[in-house]
Amino acid sequence: MKTLHAPTRTATVVPRLLERLDARRVPVDAHQYRIVAERLAGLMLDPDVDWQPLLAQSPAAATVYENLHYAEAGLCHAPLDQAVAAEVAAREAIEAARRKPEPGAAAPDAAAI
């Protein structure tokens, strides 16, 4: 039986840094953001680490983990309420776009006037 290790100190600090970059009101340099995200992704490739406690406390870590393991896990760490709300909003936007008449097209009631 294989015993999993706890994440390293670095693996617990990097997600917090990524969350701080996300929360900044001033735009962050894309290269800097990419480096931090790639560092976290690299750390999370270690199969000997139990990532679940970190994923439960860090939305940034959960997002990176889902992106790394999407084929196996899908969006298993995304809050269900947010996922459902996003799906409903997307469907409503698609339906609204389908109902919107094309520019220059006559309105359906125009022939009756």
CSV table of N, CA and C in Angstrom, one decimal, residues 4-103:
chain,number,residue,atom,x,y,z
A,4,LEU,N,0.6,8.4,0.9
A,4,LEU,CA,0.7,9.7,0.3
A,4,LEU,C,1.3,10.7,1.3
A,5,HIS,N,2.1,11.6,0.8
A,5,HIS,CA,2.7,12.6,1.6
A,5,HIS,C,1.8,13.9,1.6
A,6,ALA,N,2.0,14.7,2.6
A,6,ALA,CA,1.4,16.0,2.6
A,6,ALA,C,2.1,17.0,1.6
A,7,PRO,N,1.4,18.0,1.1
A,7,PRO,CA,2.1,18.9,0.2
A,7,PRO,C,3.2,19.6,0.9
A,8,THR,N,4.2,20.0,0.2
A,8,THR,CA,5.3,20.8,0.7
A,8,THR,C,4.9,22.2,1.1
A,9,ARG,N,5.7,22.8,1.9
A,9,ARG,CA,5.4,24.2,2.2
A,9,ARG,C,5.3,25.1,1.0
A,10,THR,N,6.1,24.9,0.0
A,10,THR,CA,6.1,25.6,-1.3
A,10,THR,C,4.7,25.4,-1.9
A,11,ALA,N,4.3,24.1,-1.9
A,11,ALA,CA,3.0,23.8,-2.6
A,11,ALA,C,1.8,24.4,-1.9
A,12,THR,N,1.9,24.8,-0.6
A,12,THR,CA,0.8,25.5,0.1
A,12,THR,C,0.9,27.0,-0.1
A,13,VAL,N,2.1,27.5,-0.4
A,13,VAL,CA,2.3,29.0,-0.5
A,13,VAL,C,2.0,29.5,-1.9
A,14,VAL,N,2.4,28.7,-2.9
A,14,VAL,CA,2.2,29.1,-4.3
A,14,VAL,C,0.7,29.3,-4.7
A,15,PRO,N,-0.2,28.5,-4.2
A,15,PRO,CA,-1.6,28.8,-4.5
A,15,PRO,C,-2.1,30.1,-3.9
A,16,ARG,N,-1.6,30.4,-2.7
A,16,ARG,CA,-2.0,31.7,-2.1
A,16,ARG,C,-1.5,32.8,-2.9
A,17,LEU,N,-0.3,32.7,-3.4
A,17,LEU,CA,0.3,33.8,-4.3
A,17,LEU,C,-0.6,33.9,-5.5
A,18,LEU,N,-1.0,32.8,-6.1
A,18,LEU,CA,-1.8,32.9,-7.3
A,18,LEU,C,-3.2,33.5,-7.0
A,19,GLU,N,-3.7,33.2,-5.8
A,19,GLU,CA,-5.0,33.9,-5.4
A,19,GLU,C,-4.8,35.4,-5.2
A,20,ARG,N,-3.7,35.8,-4.6
A,20,ARG,CA,-3.4,37.2,-4.4
A,20,ARG,C,-3.3,37.9,-5.8
A,21,LEU,N,-2.6,37.3,-6.8
A,21,LEU,CA,-2.5,37.9,-8.1
A,21,LEU,C,-3.9,38.0,-8.7
A,22,ASP,N,-4.8,37.0,-8.5
A,22,ASP,CA,-6.1,37.0,-9.1
A,22,ASP,C,-6.9,38.2,-8.5
A,23,ALA,N,-6.7,38.4,-7.2
A,23,ALA,CA,-7.5,39.4,-6.4
A,23,ALA,C,-7.1,40.8,-6.6
A,24,ARG,N,-5.9,41.0,-7.2
A,24,ARG,CA,-5.4,42.4,-7.3
A,24,ARG,C,-6.3,43.2,-8.2
A,25,ARG,N,-6.5,44.5,-7.8
A,25,ARG,CA,-7.3,45.4,-8.7
A,25,ARG,C,-6.4,46.0,-9.8
A,26,VAL,N,-5.1,46.0,-9.6
A,26,VAL,CA,-4.2,46.5,-10.7
A,26,VAL,C,-3.9,45.2,-11.6
A,27,PRO,N,-3.9,45.4,-12.9
A,27,PRO,CA,-3.6,44.2,-13.7
A,27,PRO,C,-2.2,43.7,-13.4
A,28,VAL,N,-2.1,42.4,-13.5
A,28,VAL,CA,-0.8,41.7,-13.2
A,28,VAL,C,-0.2,41.3,-14.6
A,29,ASP,N,1.1,41.4,-14.6
A,29,ASP,CA,1.8,41.0,-15.8
A,29,ASP,C,1.5,39.5,-16.1
A,30,ALA,N,1.1,39.3,-17.4
A,30,ALA,CA,0.7,37.9,-17.8
A,30,ALA,C,1.8,36.9,-17.6
A,31,HIS,N,3.0,37.3,-17.9
A,31,HIS,CA,4.2,36.4,-17.8
A,31,HIS,C,4.4,36.0,-16.3
A,32,GLN,N,4.2,37.0,-15.4
A,32,GLN,CA,4.4,36.7,-14.0
A,32,GLN,C,3.3,35.7,-13.5
A,33,TYR,N,2.1,35.9,-13.9
A,33,TYR,CA,1.0,35.1,-13.6
A,33,TYR,C,1.2,33.7,-14.1
A,34,ARG,N,1.6,33.6,-15.4
A,34,ARG,CA,1.9,32.3,-16.0
A,34,ARG,C,3.0,31.5,-15.3
A,35,ILE,N,4.0,32.2,-14.9
A,35,ILE,CA,5.1,31.5,-14.1
A,35,ILE,C,4.6,30.9,-12.8
A,36,VAL,N,3.8,31.7,-12.1
A,36,VAL,CA,3.3,31.2,-10.8
A,36,VAL,C,2.3,30.0,-11.1
A,37,ALA,N,1.5,30.1,-12.1
A,37,ALA,CA,0.5,29.0,-12.4
A,37,ALA,C,1.3,27.8,-12.8
A,38,GLU,N,2.3,28.0,-13.7
A,38,GLU,CA,3.1,26.8,-14.1
A,38,GLU,C,3.9,26.2,-13.0
A,39,ARG,N,4.3,27.0,-12.1
A,39,ARG,CA,5.0,26.4,-10.9
A,39,ARG,C,4.1,25.6,-10.1
A,40,LEU,N,2.9,26.1,-9.8
A,40,LEU,CA,1.9,25.3,-9.1
A,40,LEU,C,1.6,24.0,-9.9
A,41,ALA,N,1.4,24.1,-11.2
A,41,ALA,CA,1.0,22.9,-12.0
A,41,ALA,C,2.2,21.9,-11.9
A,42,GLY,N,3.4,22.4,-11.9
A,42,GLY,CA,4.5,21.4,-11.8
A,42,GLY,C,4.6,20.7,-10.5
A,43,LEU,N,4.3,21.4,-9.4
A,43,LEU,CA,4.2,20.8,-8.1
A,43,LEU,C,3.1,19.8,-8.0
A,44,MET,N,2.0,20.1,-8.6
A,44,MET,CA,0.8,19.2,-8.5
A,44,MET,C,0.9,17.9,-9.4
A,45,LEU,N,2.0,17.8,-10.1
A,45,LEU,CA,2.2,16.6,-10.9
A,45,LEU,C,2.7,15.4,-10.1
A,46,ASP,N,3.1,15.7,-8.9
A,46,ASP,CA,3.7,14.7,-8.0
A,46,ASP,C,2.6,13.7,-7.5
A,47,PRO,N,2.6,12.5,-8.0
A,47,PRO,CA,1.5,11.6,-7.6
A,47,PRO,C,1.6,11.0,-6.2
A,48,ASP,N,2.7,11.3,-5.5
A,48,ASP,CA,2.9,10.8,-4.2
A,48,ASP,C,2.4,11.8,-3.1
A,49,VAL,N,1.7,12.8,-3.5
A,49,VAL,CA,1.2,13.8,-2.6
A,49,VAL,C,-0.3,13.7,-2.5
A,50,ASP,N,-0.8,13.8,-1.3
A,50,ASP,CA,-2.3,13.9,-1.1
A,50,ASP,C,-2.7,15.4,-1.3
A,51,TRP,N,-3.3,15.7,-2.4
A,51,TRP,CA,-3.6,17.1,-2.7
A,51,TRP,C,-5.0,17.5,-2.2
A,52,GLN,N,-5.8,16.6,-1.8
A,52,GLN,CA,-7.2,16.9,-1.4
A,52,GLN,C,-7.3,17.9,-0.3
A,53,PRO,N,-6.5,17.9,0.8
A,53,PRO,CA,-6.7,19.0,1.7
A,53,PRO,C,-6.4,20.4,1.2
A,54,LEU,N,-5.3,20.5,0.3
A,54,LEU,CA,-5.0,21.8,-0.3
A,54,LEU,C,-6.1,22.2,-1.3
A,55,LEU,N,-6.6,21.2,-2.0
A,55,LEU,CA,-7.7,21.6,-3.0
A,55,LEU,C,-9.0,22.1,-2.3
A,56,ALA,N,-9.2,21.5,-1.1
A,56,ALA,CA,-10.4,21.9,-0.3
A,56,ALA,C,-10.3,23.4,0.2
A,57,GLN,N,-9.1,23.8,0.5
A,57,GLN,CA,-8.9,25.2,1.0
A,57,GLN,C,-8.5,26.2,0.0
A,58,SER,N,-8.1,25.8,-1.2
A,58,SER,CA,-7.6,26.8,-2.1
A,58,SER,C,-8.3,26.7,-3.5
A,59,PRO,N,-9.1,27.7,-3.8
A,59,PRO,CA,-9.8,27.7,-5.1
A,59,PRO,C,-8.8,27.7,-6.3
A,60,ALA,N,-7.7,28.4,-6.1
A,60,ALA,CA,-6.7,28.4,-7.2
A,60,ALA,C,-6.0,27.1,-7.4
A,61,ALA,N,-5.7,26.4,-6.3
A,61,ALA,CA,-5.2,25.0,-6.5
A,61,ALA,C,-6.2,24.1,-7.1
A,62,ALA,N,-7.4,24.2,-6.7
A,62,ALA,CA,-8.5,23.3,-7.2
A,62,ALA,C,-8.6,23.6,-8.7
A,63,THR,N,-8.6,24.8,-9.2
A,63,THR,CA,-8.7,25.1,-10.6
A,63,THR,C,-7.5,24.6,-11.4
A,64,VAL,N,-6.3,24.7,-10.9
A,64,VAL,CA,-5.1,24.2,-11.6
A,64,VAL,C,-5.2,22.7,-11.6
A,65,TYR,N,-5.6,22.1,-10.5
A,65,TYR,CA,-5.7,20.6,-10.5
A,65,TYR,C,-6.7,20.1,-11.5
A,66,GLU,N,-7.9,20.8,-11.6
A,66,GLU,CA,-8.9,20.4,-12.5
A,66,GLU,C,-8.4,20.5,-14.0
A,67,ASN,N,-7.6,21.5,-14.2
A,67,ASN,CA,-7.1,21.7,-15.6
A,67,ASN,C,-6.1,20.6,-15.9
A,68,LEU,N,-5.3,20.2,-14.9
A,68,LEU,CA,-4.3,19.2,-15.1
A,68,LEU,C,-5.0,17.8,-15.3
A,69,HIS,N,-6.1,17.6,-14.6
A,69,HIS,CA,-6.7,16.2,-14.6
A,69,HIS,C,-8.1,16.2,-15.2
A,70,TYR,N,-8.4,17.1,-16.1
A,70,TYR,CA,-9.8,17.3,-16.6
A,70,TYR,C,-10.3,16.0,-17.2
A,71,ALA,N,-9.4,15.3,-18.0
A,71,ALA,CA,-9.9,14.1,-18.7
A,71,ALA,C,-10.4,13.0,-17.7
A,72,GLU,N,-9.7,13.0,-16.5
A,72,GLU,CA,-10.1,12.0,-15.5
A,72,GLU,C,-11.2,12.5,-14.5
A,73,ALA,N,-11.1,13.8,-14.2
A,73,ALA,CA,-11.9,14.3,-13.1
A,73,ALA,C,-12.9,15.3,-13.4
A,74,GLY,N,-12.8,15.9,-14.6
A,74,GLY,CA,-13.7,17.0,-15.0
A,74,GLY,C,-13.6,18.1,-14.0
A,75,LEU,N,-14.8,18.8,-13.7
A,75,LEU,CA,-14.8,19.9,-12.8
A,75,LEU,C,-15.2,19.5,-11.4
A,76,CYS,N,-14.6,18.5,-10.9
A,76,CYS,CA,-15.0,17.9,-9.6
A,76,CYS,C,-14.8,18.9,-8.4
A,77,HIS,N,-14.0,19.9,-8.5
A,77,HIS,CA,-13.8,20.8,-7.4
A,77,HIS,C,-14.5,22.1,-7.6
A,78,ALA,N,-15.1,22.3,-8.7
A,78,ALA,CA,-15.8,23.6,-8.9
A,78,ALA,C,-17.1,23.5,-8.0
A,79,PRO,N,-17.4,24.6,-7.4
A,79,PRO,CA,-18.7,24.7,-6.6
A,79,PRO,C,-19.9,24.4,-7.5
A,80,LEU,N,-20.7,23.5,-7.1
A,80,LEU,CA,-21.9,23.1,-7.9
A,80,LEU,C,-22.8,24.2,-8.2
A,81,ASP,N,-23.1,25.1,-7.3
A,81,ASP,CA,-24.0,26.2,-7.5
A,81,ASP,C,-23.5,27.1,-8.6
A,82,GLN,N,-22.2,27.4,-8.6
A,82,GLN,CA,-21.6,28.2,-9.6
A,82,GLN,C,-21.6,27.6,-11.0
A,83,ALA,N,-21.4,26.3,-11.0
A,83,ALA,CA,-21.4,25.6,-12.3
A,83,ALA,C,-22.8,25.6,-12.9
A,84,VAL,N,-23.8,25.3,-12.0
A,84,VAL,CA,-25.2,25.3,-12.5
A,84,VAL,C,-25.6,26.7,-13.0
A,85,ALA,N,-25.2,27.7,-12.2
A,85,ALA,CA,-25.6,29.1,-12.6
A,85,ALA,C,-24.9,29.5,-13.9
A,86,ALA,N,-23.7,29.1,-14.1
A,86,ALA,CA,-23.0,29.4,-15.4
A,86,ALA,C,-23.7,28.6,-16.5
A,87,GLU,N,-24.1,27.4,-16.3
A,87,GLU,CA,-24.8,26.6,-17.4
A,87,GLU,C,-26.1,27.3,-17.7
A,88,VAL,N,-26.9,27.7,-16.7
A,88,VAL,CA,-28.2,28.3,-17.0
A,88,VAL,C,-28.0,29.7,-17.7
A,89,ALA,N,-27.0,30.5,-17.3
A,89,ALA,CA,-26.7,31.7,-17.9
A,89,ALA,C,-26.3,31.5,-19.4
A,90,ALA,N,-25.5,30.5,-19.6
A,90,ALA,CA,-25.1,30.3,-21.0
A,90,ALA,C,-26.2,29.8,-21.9
A,91,ARG,N,-27.1,29.0,-21.4
A,91,ARG,CA,-28.3,28.6,-22.1
A,91,ARG,C,-29.2,29.7,-22.4
A,92,GLU,N,-29.4,30.6,-21.4
A,92,GLU,CA,-30.3,31.8,-21.6
A,92,GLU,C,-29.7,32.7,-22.7
A,93,ALA,N,-28.4,32.9,-22.6
A,93,ALA,CA,-27.7,33.8,-23.6
A,93,ALA,C,-27.8,33.2,-25.0
A,94,ILE,N,-27.7,31.9,-25.2
A,94,ILE,CA,-27.8,31.3,-26.5
A,94,ILE,C,-29.2,31.4,-27.0
A,95,GLU,N,-30.2,31.2,-26.1
A,95,GLU,CA,-31.6,31.3,-26.6
A,95,GLU,C,-31.9,32.8,-26.9
A,96,ALA,N,-31.4,33.7,-26.2
A,96,ALA,CA,-31.7,35.1,-26.5
A,96,ALA,C,-31.0,35.5,-27.8
A,97,ALA,N,-29.9,35.0,-28.1
A,97,ALA,CA,-29.2,35.2,-29.4
A,97,ALA,C,-30.0,34.6,-30.5
A,98,ARG,N,-30.5,33.5,-30.3
A,98,ARG,CA,-31.3,32.8,-31.4
A,98,ARG,C,-32.6,33.6,-31.7
A,99,ARG,N,-33.2,34.2,-30.7
A,99,ARG,CA,-34.5,34.9,-30.9
A,99,ARG,C,-34.2,36.3,-31.5
A,100,LYS,N,-33.0,36.8,-31.4
A,100,LYS,CA,-32.8,38.2,-31.8
A,100,LYS,C,-32.8,38.2,-33.4
A,101,PRO,N,-33.6,39.1,-34.0
A,101,PRO,CA,-33.6,39.1,-35.4
A,101,PRO,C,-32.3,39.6,-36.0
A,102,GLU,N,-32.0,39.1,-37.2
A,102,GLU,CA,-30.8,39.6,-37.9
A,102,GLU,C,-31.0,41.0,-38.3
A,103,PRO,N,-29.8,41.8,-38.4
A,103,PRO,CA,-29.9,43.2,-38.8
A,103,PRO,C,-30.5,43.2,-40.3
